[in-house]
Amino acid sequence: MNELNLYSGFLVFCVGVAVGSFVNVITHRLPMMVLAEPEDFGSWTFDLSHPASHCPHCQTPLRAWHNLPILSYLWLRGRCAFCAHPIGWHYPVTEFVTGMLWLACAWRWGMGTHAMCWAWFATSLLALSVIDWRTTLLPDALTQTLLWSGLIASALHWVELPLEQSVFGGVAGYVSLWSVAYVFERVMHKEGMGAGDFKLLAALGAWLGPLALVPLVLLASTAGAMVGLALRQKGKLHGEGYLPFGPFLAAAGCLIAFLGTDLVMRGIGW
Ligand SMILES: [Zn+2]
Protein backbone atom coordinates (compact mmCIF):
# COMPACT_ATOMS: atom_id res chain seq x y z
CA MET A 1 0.00 0.00 0.00
CA ASN A 2 1.46 3.34 -1.05
CA GLU A 3 0.93 6.46 0.98
CA LEU A 4 -0.98 9.28 -0.59
CA ASN A 5 1.01 12.44 -1.31
CA LEU A 6 0.13 15.74 -2.96
CA TYR A 7 1.11 14.52 -6.41
CA SER A 8 -0.61 11.13 -6.29
CA GLY A 9 -3.61 12.72 -4.57
CA PHE A 10 -4.03 15.21 -7.40
CA LEU A 11 -3.68 12.41 -9.94
CA VAL A 12 -6.33 10.31 -8.18
CA PHE A 13 -8.65 13.34 -8.05
CA CYS A 14 -8.20 13.90 -11.81
CA VAL A 15 -8.94 10.25 -12.60
CA GLY A 16 -12.03 10.50 -10.38
CA VAL A 17 -13.17 13.66 -12.19
CA ALA A 18 -12.77 11.91 -15.56
CA VAL A 19 -14.80 8.96 -14.25
CA GLY A 20 -17.36 11.51 -12.99
CA SER A 21 -17.79 12.72 -16.54
CA PHE A 22 -18.73 9.15 -17.51
CA VAL A 23 -21.12 9.09 -14.51
CA ASN A 24 -22.85 12.07 -16.16
CA VAL A 25 -23.27 10.05 -19.37
CA ILE A 26 -24.66 7.06 -17.47
CA THR A 27 -27.09 9.06 -15.32
CA HIS A 28 -28.33 10.90 -18.41
CA ARG A 29 -28.64 8.00 -20.85
CA LEU A 30 -29.22 4.84 -18.82
CA PRO A 31 -32.75 5.83 -17.65
CA MET A 32 -33.70 6.59 -21.28
CA MET A 33 -32.40 3.17 -22.32
CA VAL A 34 -34.30 1.48 -19.46
CA LEU A 35 -37.54 3.31 -20.26
CA ALA A 36 -37.32 2.68 -24.04
CA GLU A 37 -40.22 0.60 -25.36
CA PRO A 38 -39.39 -2.60 -27.31
CA GLU A 39 -40.71 -0.98 -30.53
CA ASP A 40 -38.11 1.81 -30.12
CA PHE A 41 -35.29 -0.65 -30.60
CA GLY A 42 -35.72 -0.95 -34.40
CA SER A 43 -34.72 2.66 -34.92
CA TRP A 44 -32.74 2.86 -31.70
CA THR A 45 -29.42 4.59 -32.25
CA PHE A 46 -28.78 5.48 -28.65
CA ASP A 47 -26.49 3.81 -26.17
CA LEU A 48 -23.82 4.85 -23.67
CA SER A 49 -21.26 5.72 -26.36
CA HIS A 50 -23.51 6.82 -29.22
CA PRO A 51 -24.29 9.49 -30.34
CA ALA A 52 -21.21 11.51 -29.33
CA SER A 53 -21.70 14.25 -26.71
CA HIS A 54 -23.90 17.04 -28.00
CA CYS A 55 -25.75 20.02 -26.61
CA PRO A 56 -29.19 18.73 -25.52
CA HIS A 57 -30.69 22.08 -26.58
CA CYS A 58 -29.27 22.84 -30.07
CA GLN A 59 -28.01 19.25 -30.75
CA THR A 60 -24.64 20.54 -32.02
CA PRO A 61 -21.89 17.94 -31.42
CA LEU A 62 -19.35 19.18 -28.87
CA ARG A 63 -15.69 19.72 -29.71
CA ALA A 64 -13.07 17.94 -27.62
CA TRP A 65 -12.28 21.02 -25.55
CA HIS A 66 -16.00 21.52 -24.71
CA ASN A 67 -15.90 18.12 -23.07
CA LEU A 68 -13.18 18.63 -20.46
CA PRO A 69 -14.68 17.81 -17.08
CA ILE A 70 -15.26 20.86 -14.80
CA LEU A 71 -12.79 23.05 -16.79
CA SER A 72 -15.01 23.41 -19.87
CA TYR A 73 -17.97 24.37 -17.69
CA LEU A 74 -15.91 27.12 -16.03
CA TRP A 75 -14.35 28.22 -19.34
CA LEU A 76 -17.76 28.41 -21.07
CA ARG A 77 -19.28 30.05 -17.95
CA GLY A 78 -21.94 27.35 -17.79
CA ARG A 79 -23.35 27.97 -21.29
CA CYS A 80 -23.32 26.04 -24.58
CA ALA A 81 -20.58 27.42 -26.90
CA PHE A 82 -23.00 27.36 -29.86
CA CYS A 83 -26.44 28.41 -28.61
CA ALA A 84 -25.54 29.87 -25.18
CA HIS A 85 -28.21 27.69 -23.56
CA PRO A 86 -27.34 27.15 -19.85
CA ILE A 87 -25.59 23.83 -19.08
CA GLY A 88 -26.90 22.06 -15.97
CA TRP A 89 -24.74 22.82 -12.90
CA HIS A 90 -25.12 19.20 -11.86
CA TYR A 91 -22.59 18.13 -14.54
CA PRO A 92 -19.53 19.80 -12.97
CA VAL A 93 -20.82 19.04 -9.46
CA THR A 94 -21.08 15.30 -10.26
CA GLU A 95 -17.54 15.38 -11.70
CA PHE A 96 -16.18 17.20 -8.67
CA VAL A 97 -17.96 14.91 -6.20
CA THR A 98 -16.67 11.80 -8.00
CA GLY A 99 -13.13 13.23 -7.86
CA MET A 100 -13.50 13.87 -4.12
CA LEU A 101 -14.88 10.35 -3.54
CA TRP A 102 -11.87 8.83 -5.33
CA LEU A 103 -9.52 11.00 -3.31
CA ALA A 104 -11.30 10.01 -0.09
CA CYS A 105 -10.97 6.30 -0.98
CA ALA A 106 -7.23 6.67 -1.70
CA TRP A 107 -6.81 8.55 1.58
CA ARG A 108 -8.83 6.00 3.58
CA TRP A 109 -7.43 2.76 2.06
CA GLY A 110 -4.11 3.87 0.54
CA MET A 111 -3.18 3.58 -3.12
CA GLY A 112 -4.05 0.01 -4.12
CA THR A 113 -6.69 -2.57 -4.92
CA HIS A 114 -8.75 -1.84 -1.77
CA ALA A 115 -9.14 1.81 -2.70
CA MET A 116 -9.97 0.92 -6.31
CA CYS A 117 -12.75 -1.40 -5.14
CA TRP A 118 -14.24 1.17 -2.80
CA ALA A 119 -13.95 3.90 -5.43
CA TRP A 120 -15.98 1.66 -7.75
CA PHE A 121 -18.49 1.10 -4.91
CA ALA A 122 -18.84 4.85 -4.19
CA THR A 123 -19.03 5.81 -7.88
CA SER A 124 -21.78 3.24 -8.57
CA LEU A 125 -23.72 4.52 -5.56
CA LEU A 126 -23.38 8.11 -6.76
CA ALA A 127 -24.70 7.19 -10.22
CA LEU A 128 -27.60 5.24 -8.67
CA SER A 129 -28.45 8.14 -6.34
CA VAL A 130 -28.57 10.69 -9.13
CA ILE A 131 -30.72 8.42 -11.33
CA ASP A 132 -33.09 7.51 -8.48
CA TRP A 133 -33.46 11.15 -7.39
CA ARG A 134 -34.28 12.32 -10.90
CA THR A 135 -36.33 9.40 -12.24
CA THR A 136 -37.19 7.20 -9.19
CA LEU A 137 -35.49 4.32 -11.06
CA LEU A 138 -32.68 2.09 -9.81
CA PRO A 139 -31.57 0.30 -13.00
CA ASP A 140 -30.65 -3.40 -12.69
CA ALA A 141 -27.60 -2.69 -14.87
CA LEU A 142 -26.12 -0.85 -11.88
CA THR A 143 -27.62 -2.57 -8.80
CA GLN A 144 -26.89 -6.09 -10.07
CA THR A 145 -23.35 -5.18 -11.17
CA LEU A 146 -22.70 -3.69 -7.76
CA LEU A 147 -24.00 -6.86 -6.07
CA TRP A 148 -21.88 -9.26 -8.14
CA SER A 149 -18.79 -7.08 -7.93
CA GLY A 150 -19.14 -7.02 -4.12
CA LEU A 151 -19.18 -10.84 -4.03
CA ILE A 152 -16.20 -11.05 -6.39
CA ALA A 153 -14.18 -8.41 -4.50
CA SER A 154 -14.82 -10.39 -1.33
CA ALA A 155 -13.93 -13.77 -2.89
CA LEU A 156 -10.65 -12.36 -4.24
CA HIS A 157 -9.82 -10.69 -0.88
CA TRP A 158 -9.80 -7.28 -2.52
CA VAL A 159 -11.89 -6.05 0.42
CA GLU A 160 -11.68 -7.13 4.06
CA LEU A 161 -15.18 -8.65 4.23
CA PRO A 162 -15.06 -12.51 4.25
CA LEU A 163 -16.98 -14.18 1.40
CA GLU A 164 -19.62 -15.80 3.61
CA GLN A 165 -20.42 -12.41 5.16
CA SER A 166 -20.74 -10.95 1.69
CA VAL A 167 -23.17 -13.71 0.61
CA PHE A 168 -25.27 -13.43 3.79
CA GLY A 169 -25.21 -9.65 3.51
CA GLY A 170 -26.57 -9.81 -0.03
CA VAL A 171 -29.37 -12.19 0.91
CA ALA A 172 -30.25 -10.34 4.14
CA GLY A 173 -30.32 -7.01 2.31
CA TYR A 174 -32.81 -8.24 -0.26
CA VAL A 175 -35.04 -10.26 2.04
CA SER A 176 -35.27 -7.66 4.82
CA LEU A 177 -36.53 -4.81 2.63
CA TRP A 178 -38.69 -7.17 0.59
CA SER A 179 -40.49 -8.34 3.75
CA VAL A 180 -41.02 -4.78 5.01
CA ALA A 181 -42.42 -3.77 1.63
CA TYR A 182 -44.64 -6.89 1.49
CA VAL A 183 -46.18 -6.16 4.91
CA PHE A 184 -46.55 -2.46 4.06
CA GLU A 185 -48.38 -3.30 0.83
CA ARG A 186 -50.70 -5.74 2.59
CA VAL A 187 -51.57 -3.26 5.36
CA MET A 188 -51.61 0.02 3.44
CA HIS A 189 -52.76 -1.30 0.03
CA LYS A 190 -50.16 0.77 -1.83
CA GLU A 191 -46.58 0.34 -2.91
CA GLY A 192 -44.09 1.75 -0.40
CA MET A 193 -40.81 0.75 -1.98
CA GLY A 194 -39.71 -0.36 -5.43
CA ALA A 195 -37.90 -3.65 -6.12
CA GLY A 196 -34.86 -1.52 -7.02
CA ASP A 197 -34.51 -0.66 -3.32
CA PHE A 198 -34.29 -4.38 -2.37
CA LYS A 199 -31.62 -4.94 -5.01
CA LEU A 200 -29.69 -1.89 -3.87
CA LEU A 201 -29.73 -3.04 -0.23
CA ALA A 202 -28.68 -6.53 -1.39
CA ALA A 203 -25.69 -4.91 -3.13
CA LEU A 204 -24.86 -2.87 -0.02
CA GLY A 205 -25.09 -6.04 2.09
CA ALA A 206 -22.68 -7.82 -0.25
CA TRP A 207 -20.12 -5.04 0.24
CA LEU A 208 -20.65 -4.28 3.93
CA GLY A 209 -21.91 -7.55 5.44
CA PRO A 210 -25.21 -8.34 7.23
CA LEU A 211 -24.26 -6.59 10.50
CA ALA A 212 -24.01 -3.23 8.76
CA LEU A 213 -27.56 -3.41 7.45
CA VAL A 214 -29.43 -2.46 10.64
CA PRO A 215 -27.59 0.82 11.29
CA LEU A 216 -27.59 1.46 7.54
CA VAL A 217 -31.38 1.22 7.16
CA LEU A 218 -31.90 3.13 10.42
CA LEU A 219 -29.65 5.94 9.27
CA ALA A 220 -31.18 6.03 5.77
CA SER A 221 -34.77 6.08 7.07
CA THR A 222 -34.04 8.82 9.61
CA ALA A 223 -32.30 10.98 7.02
CA GLY A 224 -35.03 10.23 4.46
CA ALA A 225 -37.79 11.17 6.91
CA MET A 226 -36.06 14.45 7.82
CA VAL A 227 -35.46 15.44 4.20
CA GLY A 228 -38.99 14.32 3.29
CA LEU A 229 -40.51 16.56 5.99
CA ALA A 230 -38.37 19.51 4.94
CA LEU A 231 -39.33 19.08 1.27
CA ARG A 232 -43.01 18.61 2.13
CA GLN A 233 -43.00 21.91 4.00
CA LYS A 234 -41.56 23.57 0.91
CA GLY A 235 -44.03 21.70 -1.32
CA LYS A 236 -41.20 20.19 -3.36
CA LEU A 237 -41.95 16.47 -3.17
CA HIS A 238 -42.14 14.33 -6.33
CA GLY A 239 -45.61 13.63 -7.78
CA GLU A 240 -47.80 12.15 -5.03
CA GLY A 241 -45.35 12.86 -2.27
CA TYR A 242 -42.94 10.02 -3.12
CA LEU A 243 -39.36 10.45 -1.96
CA PRO A 244 -36.79 8.09 -3.55
CA PHE A 245 -35.12 5.95 -0.85
CA GLY A 246 -32.08 4.98 -2.97
CA PRO A 247 -29.97 8.12 -2.36
CA PHE A 248 -30.38 7.74 1.41
CA LEU A 249 -29.44 4.03 1.36
CA ALA A 250 -26.45 4.91 -0.83
CA ALA A 251 -25.27 7.76 1.39
CA ALA A 252 -25.63 5.66 4.55
CA GLY A 253 -23.74 2.82 2.80
CA CYS A 254 -20.86 5.14 1.89
CA LEU A 255 -20.71 6.54 5.42
CA ILE A 256 -20.52 3.03 6.93
CA ALA A 257 -17.89 1.95 4.36
CA PHE A 258 -15.71 4.92 5.30
CA LEU A 259 -16.21 5.02 9.07
CA GLY A 260 -16.98 1.36 9.85
CA THR A 261 -20.15 -0.07 11.40
CA ASP A 262 -18.98 0.36 15.02
CA LEU A 263 -18.27 4.05 14.77
CA VAL A 264 -21.55 4.77 12.99
CA MET A 265 -23.52 2.75 15.59
CA ARG A 266 -21.87 4.67 18.42
CA GLY A 267 -22.58 7.90 16.53
CA ILE A 268 -26.33 7.17 16.45
CA GLY A 269 -26.27 6.26 20.15
CA TRP A 270 -26.27 2.43 20.02
ZN1 LIG B 1 -26.40 24.38 -27.63
PDB file of N, CA and C in Angstrom, residues 161-221:
ATOM      1  N   LEU A 161     -14.015  -7.850   3.854  1.00  0.00           N
ATOM      2  CA  LEU A 161     -15.181  -8.655   4.233  1.00  0.00           C
ATOM      3  C   LEU A 161     -15.022 -10.098   3.747  1.00  0.00           C
ATOM      4  N   PRO A 162     -15.145 -11.099   4.677  1.00  0.00           N
ATOM      5  CA  PRO A 162     -15.058 -12.505   4.247  1.00  0.00           C
ATOM      6  C   PRO A 162     -16.220 -12.861   3.310  1.00  0.00           C
ATOM      7  N   LEU A 163     -15.981 -13.851   2.426  1.00  0.00           N
ATOM      8  CA  LEU A 163     -16.978 -14.184   1.398  1.00  0.00           C
ATOM      9  C   LEU A 163     -18.335 -14.566   1.987  1.00  0.00           C
ATOM     10  N   GLU A 164     -18.313 -15.364   3.100  1.00  0.00           N
ATOM     11  CA  GLU A 164     -19.620 -15.799   3.605  1.00  0.00           C
ATOM     12  C   GLU A 164     -20.430 -14.612   4.127  1.00  0.00           C
ATOM     13  N   GLN A 165     -19.734 -13.622   4.687  1.00  0.00           N
ATOM     14  CA  GLN A 165     -20.425 -12.413   5.157  1.00  0.00           C
ATOM     15  C   GLN A 165     -21.015 -11.645   3.975  1.00  0.00           C
ATOM     16  N   SER A 166     -20.279 -11.652   2.884  1.00  0.00           N
ATOM     17  CA  SER A 166     -20.737 -10.952   1.687  1.00  0.00           C
ATOM     18  C   SER A 166     -22.012 -11.621   1.142  1.00  0.00           C
ATOM     19  N   VAL A 167     -21.992 -12.967   1.108  1.00  0.00           N
ATOM     20  CA  VAL A 167     -23.166 -13.706   0.614  1.00  0.00           C
ATOM     21  C   VAL A 167     -24.364 -13.472   1.523  1.00  0.00           C
ATOM     22  N   PHE A 168     -24.161 -13.632   2.846  1.00  0.00           N
ATOM     23  CA  PHE A 168     -25.274 -13.435   3.789  1.00  0.00           C
ATOM     24  C   PHE A 168     -25.767 -11.989   3.753  1.00  0.00           C
ATOM     25  N   GLY A 169     -24.837 -11.062   3.593  1.00  0.00           N
ATOM     26  CA  GLY A 169     -25.212  -9.648   3.513  1.00  0.00           C
ATOM     27  C   GLY A 169     -26.116  -9.383   2.320  1.00  0.00           C
ATOM     28  N   GLY A 170     -25.768  -9.982   1.184  1.00  0.00           N
ATOM     29  CA  GLY A 170     -26.574  -9.807  -0.025  1.00  0.00           C
ATOM     30  C   GLY A 170     -27.986 -10.347   0.162  1.00  0.00           C
ATOM     31  N   VAL A 171     -28.057 -11.563   0.708  1.00  0.00           N
ATOM     32  CA  VAL A 171     -29.374 -12.189   0.913  1.00  0.00           C
ATOM     33  C   VAL A 171     -30.179 -11.395   1.943  1.00  0.00           C
ATOM     34  N   ALA A 172     -29.542 -11.055   3.064  1.00  0.00           N
ATOM     35  CA  ALA A 172     -30.248 -10.337   4.142  1.00  0.00           C
ATOM     36  C   ALA A 172     -30.738  -8.981   3.638  1.00  0.00           C
ATOM     37  N   GLY A 173     -29.927  -8.315   2.831  1.00  0.00           N
ATOM     38  CA  GLY A 173     -30.324  -7.010   2.310  1.00  0.00           C
ATOM     39  C   GLY A 173     -31.592  -7.110   1.486  1.00  0.00           C
ATOM     40  N   TYR A 174     -31.628  -8.096   0.604  1.00  0.00           N
ATOM     41  CA  TYR A 174     -32.806  -8.236  -0.263  1.00  0.00           C
ATOM     42  C   TYR A 174     -34.034  -8.629   0.540  1.00  0.00           C
ATOM     43  N   VAL A 175     -33.877  -9.693   1.357  1.00  0.00           N
ATOM     44  CA  VAL A 175     -35.042 -10.264   2.042  1.00  0.00           C
ATOM     45  C   VAL A 175     -35.626  -9.278   3.050  1.00  0.00           C
ATOM     46  N   SER A 176     -34.759  -8.547   3.780  1.00  0.00           N
ATOM     47  CA  SER A 176     -35.273  -7.656   4.823  1.00  0.00           C
ATOM     48  C   SER A 176     -36.171  -6.574   4.229  1.00  0.00           C
ATOM     49  N   LEU A 177     -35.705  -5.884   3.214  1.00  0.00           N
ATOM     50  CA  LEU A 177     -36.532  -4.807   2.633  1.00  0.00           C
ATOM     51  C   LEU A 177     -37.752  -5.372   1.921  1.00  0.00           C
ATOM     52  N   TRP A 178     -37.555  -6.538   1.266  1.00  0.00           N
ATOM     53  CA  TRP A 178     -38.685  -7.166   0.586  1.00  0.00           C
ATOM     54  C   TRP A 178     -39.804  -7.467   1.579  1.00  0.00           C
ATOM     55  N   SER A 179     -39.455  -7.992   2.772  1.00  0.00           N
ATOM     56  CA  SER A 179     -40.495  -8.337   3.755  1.00  0.00           C
ATOM     57  C   SER A 179     -41.193  -7.082   4.268  1.00  0.00           C
ATOM     58  N   VAL A 180     -40.402  -6.029   4.544  1.00  0.00           N
ATOM     59  CA  VAL A 180     -41.015  -4.783   5.013  1.00  0.00           C
ATOM     60  C   VAL A 180     -41.999  -4.270   3.963  1.00  0.00           C
ATOM     61  N   ALA A 181     -41.574  -4.282   2.702  1.00  0.00           N
ATOM     62  CA  ALA A 181     -42.424  -3.768   1.628  1.00  0.00           C
ATOM     63  C   ALA A 181     -43.676  -4.630   1.468  1.00  0.00           C
ATOM     64  N   TYR A 182     -43.507  -5.970   1.636  1.00  0.00           N
ATOM     65  CA  TYR A 182     -44.638  -6.889   1.488  1.00  0.00           C
ATOM     66  C   TYR A 182     -45.702  -6.597   2.547  1.00  0.00           C
ATOM     67  N   VAL A 183     -45.244  -6.448   3.807  1.00  0.00           N
ATOM     68  CA  VAL A 183     -46.182  -6.164   4.907  1.00  0.00           C
ATOM     69  C   VAL A 183     -46.844  -4.807   4.677  1.00  0.00           C
ATOM     70  N   PHE A 184     -46.029  -3.809   4.298  1.00  0.00           N
ATOM     71  CA  PHE A 184     -46.550  -2.463   4.059  1.00  0.00           C
ATOM     72  C   PHE A 184     -47.649  -2.487   2.998  1.00  0.00           C
ATOM     73  N   GLU A 185     -47.401  -3.238   1.909  1.00  0.00           N
ATOM     74  CA  GLU A 185     -48.381  -3.296   0.828  1.00  0.00           C
ATOM     75  C   GLU A 185     -49.671  -3.954   1.272  1.00  0.00           C
ATOM     76  N   ARG A 186     -49.526  -5.032   2.104  1.00  0.00           N
ATOM     77  CA  ARG A 186     -50.702  -5.744   2.591  1.00  0.00           C
ATOM     78  C   ARG A 186     -51.547  -4.860   3.501  1.00  0.00           C
ATOM     79  N   VAL A 187     -50.861  -4.077   4.356  1.00  0.00           N
ATOM     80  CA  VAL A 187     -51.566  -3.264   5.356  1.00  0.00           C
ATOM     81  C   VAL A 187     -52.102  -1.979   4.729  1.00  0.00           C
ATOM     82  N   MET A 188     -51.248  -1.317   3.942  1.00  0.00           N
ATOM     83  CA  MET A 188     -51.610   0.023   3.445  1.00  0.00           C
ATOM     84  C   MET A 188     -52.256  -0.005   2.057  1.00  0.00           C
ATOM     85  N   HIS A 189     -52.205  -1.164   1.390  1.00  0.00           N
ATOM     86  CA  HIS A 189     -52.757  -1.297   0.031  1.00  0.00           C
ATOM     87  C   HIS A 189     -52.148  -0.312  -0.958  1.00  0.00           C
ATOM     88  N   LYS A 190     -50.873   0.011  -0.788  1.00  0.00           N
ATOM     89  CA  LYS A 190     -50.161   0.770  -1.826  1.00  0.00           C
ATOM     90  C   LYS A 190     -48.676   0.420  -1.762  1.00  0.00           C
ATOM     91  N   GLU A 191     -47.985   0.708  -2.854  1.00  0.00           N
ATOM     92  CA  GLU A 191     -46.577   0.341  -2.911  1.00  0.00           C
ATOM     93  C   GLU A 191     -45.739   1.347  -2.138  1.00  0.00           C
ATOM     94  N   GLY A 192     -44.907   0.852  -1.197  1.00  0.00           N
ATOM     95  CA  GLY A 192     -44.092   1.747  -0.397  1.00  0.00           C
ATOM     96  C   GLY A 192     -42.679   1.863  -0.934  1.00  0.00           C
ATOM     97  N   MET A 193     -42.187   0.769  -1.504  1.00  0.00           N
ATOM     98  CA  MET A 193     -40.808   0.752  -1.980  1.00  0.00           C
ATOM     99  C   MET A 193     -40.770   0.001  -3.306  1.00  0.00           C
ATOM    100  N   GLY A 194     -39.844   0.370  -4.180  1.00  0.00           N
ATOM    101  CA  GLY A 194     -39.713  -0.363  -5.434  1.00  0.00           C
ATOM    102  C   GLY A 194     -38.741  -1.523  -5.268  1.00  0.00           C
ATOM    103  N   ALA A 195     -38.808  -2.504  -6.194  1.00  0.00           N
ATOM    104  CA  ALA A 195     -37.901  -3.653  -6.125  1.00  0.00           C
ATOM    105  C   ALA A 195     -36.451  -3.210  -6.252  1.00  0.00           C
ATOM    106  N   GLY A 196     -36.213  -2.040  -6.896  1.00  0.00           N
ATOM    107  CA  GLY A 196     -34.856  -1.515  -7.019  1.00  0.00           C
ATOM    108  C   GLY A 196     -34.222  -1.295  -5.656  1.00  0.00           C
ATOM    109  N   ASP A 197     -35.042  -0.880  -4.669  1.00  0.00           N
ATOM    110  CA  ASP A 197     -34.509  -0.658  -3.315  1.00  0.00           C
ATOM    111  C   ASP A 197     -34.008  -1.960  -2.692  1.00  0.00           C
ATOM    112  N   PHE A 198     -34.732  -3.074  -2.922  1.00  0.00           N
ATOM    113  CA  PHE A 198     -34.291  -4.377  -2.367  1.00  0.00           C
ATOM    114  C   PHE A 198     -32.940  -4.749  -2.965  1.00  0.00           C
ATOM    115  N   LYS A 199     -32.854  -4.550  -4.311  1.00  0.00           N
ATOM    116  CA  LYS A 199     -31.616  -4.942  -5.007  1.00  0.00           C
ATOM    117  C   LYS A 199     -30.456  -4.066  -4.563  1.00  0.00           C
ATOM    118  N   LEU A 200     -30.748  -2.781  -4.325  1.00  0.00           N
ATOM    119  CA  LEU A 200     -29.687  -1.885  -3.866  1.00  0.00           C
ATOM    120  C   LEU A 200     -29.214  -2.302  -2.481  1.00  0.00           C
ATOM    121  N   LEU A 201     -30.151  -2.639  -1.578  1.00  0.00           N
ATOM    122  CA  LEU A 201     -29.734  -3.038  -0.230  1.00  0.00           C
ATOM    123  C   LEU A 201     -29.010  -4.386  -0.271  1.00  0.00           C
ATOM    124  N   ALA A 202     -29.406  -5.267  -1.208  1.00  0.00           N
ATOM    125  CA  ALA A 202     -28.678  -6.532  -1.393  1.00  0.00           C
ATOM    126  C   ALA A 202     -27.228  -6.230  -1.769  1.00  0.00           C
ATOM    127  N   ALA A 203     -27.045  -5.282  -2.703  1.00  0.00           N
ATOM    128  CA  ALA A 203     -25.692  -4.909  -3.132  1.00  0.00           C
ATOM    129  C   ALA A 203     -24.908  -4.332  -1.954  1.00  0.00           C
ATOM    130  N   LEU A 204     -25.544  -3.460  -1.174  1.00  0.00           N
ATOM    131  CA  LEU A 204     -24.860  -2.866  -0.015  1.00  0.00           C
ATOM    132  C   LEU A 204     -24.473  -3.941   0.991  1.00  0.00           C
ATOM    133  N   GLY A 205     -25.373  -4.935   1.177  1.00  0.00           N
ATOM    134  CA  GLY A 205     -25.088  -6.042   2.087  1.00  0.00           C
ATOM    135  C   GLY A 205     -23.892  -6.857   1.620  1.00  0.00           C
ATOM    136  N   ALA A 206     -23.789  -7.032   0.292  1.00  0.00           N
ATOM    137  CA  ALA A 206     -22.678  -7.824  -0.255  1.00  0.00           C
ATOM    138  C   ALA A 206     -21.342  -7.107  -0.056  1.00  0.00           C
ATOM    139  N   TRP A 207     -21.362  -5.798   0.039  1.00  0.00           N
ATOM    140  CA  TRP A 207     -20.119  -5.045   0.244  1.00  0.00           C
ATOM    141  C   TRP A 207     -19.810  -4.824   1.722  1.00  0.00           C
ATOM    142  N   LEU A 208     -20.869  -4.715   2.548  1.00  0.00           N
ATOM    143  CA  LEU A 208     -20.646  -4.282   3.934  1.00  0.00           C
ATOM    144  C   LEU A 208     -20.935  -5.379   4.959  1.00  0.00           C
ATOM    145  N   GLY A 209     -21.589  -6.457   4.529  1.00  0.00           N
ATOM    146  CA  GLY A 209     -21.914  -7.549   5.444  1.00  0.00           C
ATOM    147  C   GLY A 209     -23.252  -7.334   6.128  1.00  0.00           C
ATOM    148  N   PRO A 210     -23.849  -8.439   6.669  1.00  0.00           N
ATOM    149  CA  PRO A 210     -25.206  -8.345   7.234  1.00  0.00           C
ATOM    150  C   PRO A 210     -25.290  -7.431   8.460  1.00  0.00           C
ATOM    151  N   LEU A 211     -24.200  -7.365   9.246  1.00  0.00           N
ATOM    152  CA  LEU A 211     -24.261  -6.590  10.497  1.00  0.00           C
ATOM    153  C   LEU A 211     -24.393  -5.095  10.245  1.00  0.00           C
ATOM    154  N   ALA A 212     -23.951  -4.670   9.061  1.00  0.00           N
ATOM    155  CA  ALA A 212     -24.006  -3.231   8.762  1.00  0.00           C
ATOM    156  C   ALA A 212     -25.413  -2.796   8.362  1.00  0.00           C
ATOM    157  N   LEU A 213     -26.289  -3.788   8.058  1.00  0.00           N
ATOM    158  CA  LEU A 213     -27.562  -3.414   7.447  1.00  0.00           C
ATOM    159  C   LEU A 213     -28.513  -2.692   8.400  1.00  0.00           C
ATOM    160  N   VAL A 214     -28.496  -3.094   9.687  1.00  0.00           N
ATOM    161  CA  VAL A 214     -29.428  -2.460  10.637  1.00  0.00           C
ATOM    162  C   VAL A 214     -29.116  -0.967  10.812  1.00  0.00           C
ATOM    163  N   PRO A 215     -27.864  -0.617  11.193  1.00  0.00           N
ATOM    164  CA  PRO A 215     -27.589   0.824  11.286  1.00  0.00           C
ATOM    165  C   PRO A 215     -27.763   1.541   9.950  1.00  0.00           C
ATOM    166  N   LEU A 216     -27.468   0.832   8.861  1.00  0.00           N
ATOM    167  CA  LEU A 216     -27.590   1.455   7.537  1.00  0.00           C
ATOM    168  C   LEU A 216     -29.039   1.862   7.252  1.00  0.00           C
ATOM    169  N   VAL A 217     -29.969   0.918   7.458  1.00  0.00           N
ATOM    170  CA  VAL A 217     -31.377   1.221   7.158  1.00  0.00           C
ATOM    171  C   VAL A 217     -31.916   2.271   8.132  1.00  0.00           C
ATOM    172  N   LEU A 218     -31.467   2.170   9.401  1.00  0.00           N
ATOM    173  CA  LEU A 218     -31.902   3.133  10.422  1.00  0.00           C
ATOM    174  C   LEU A 218     -31.478   4.549  10.035  1.00  0.00           C
ATOM    175  N   LEU A 219     -30.217   4.650   9.653  1.00  0.00           N
ATOM    176  CA  LEU A 219     -29.646   5.944   9.265  1.00  0.00           C
ATOM    177  C   LEU A 219     -30.362   6.492   8.026  1.00  0.00           C
ATOM    178  N   ALA A 220     -30.550   5.608   7.022  1.00  0.00           N
ATOM    179  CA  ALA A 220     -31.176   6.034   5.767  1.00  0.00           C
ATOM    180  C   ALA A 220     -32.621   6.473   5.999  1.00  0.00           C
ATOM    181  N   SER A 221     -33.368   5.721   6.837  1.00  0.00           N
ATOM    182  CA  SER A 221     -34.775   6.079   7.068  1.00  0.00           C
ATOM    183  C   SER A 221     -34.877   7.395   7.823  1.00  0.00           C
TER     184      SER A 221
END
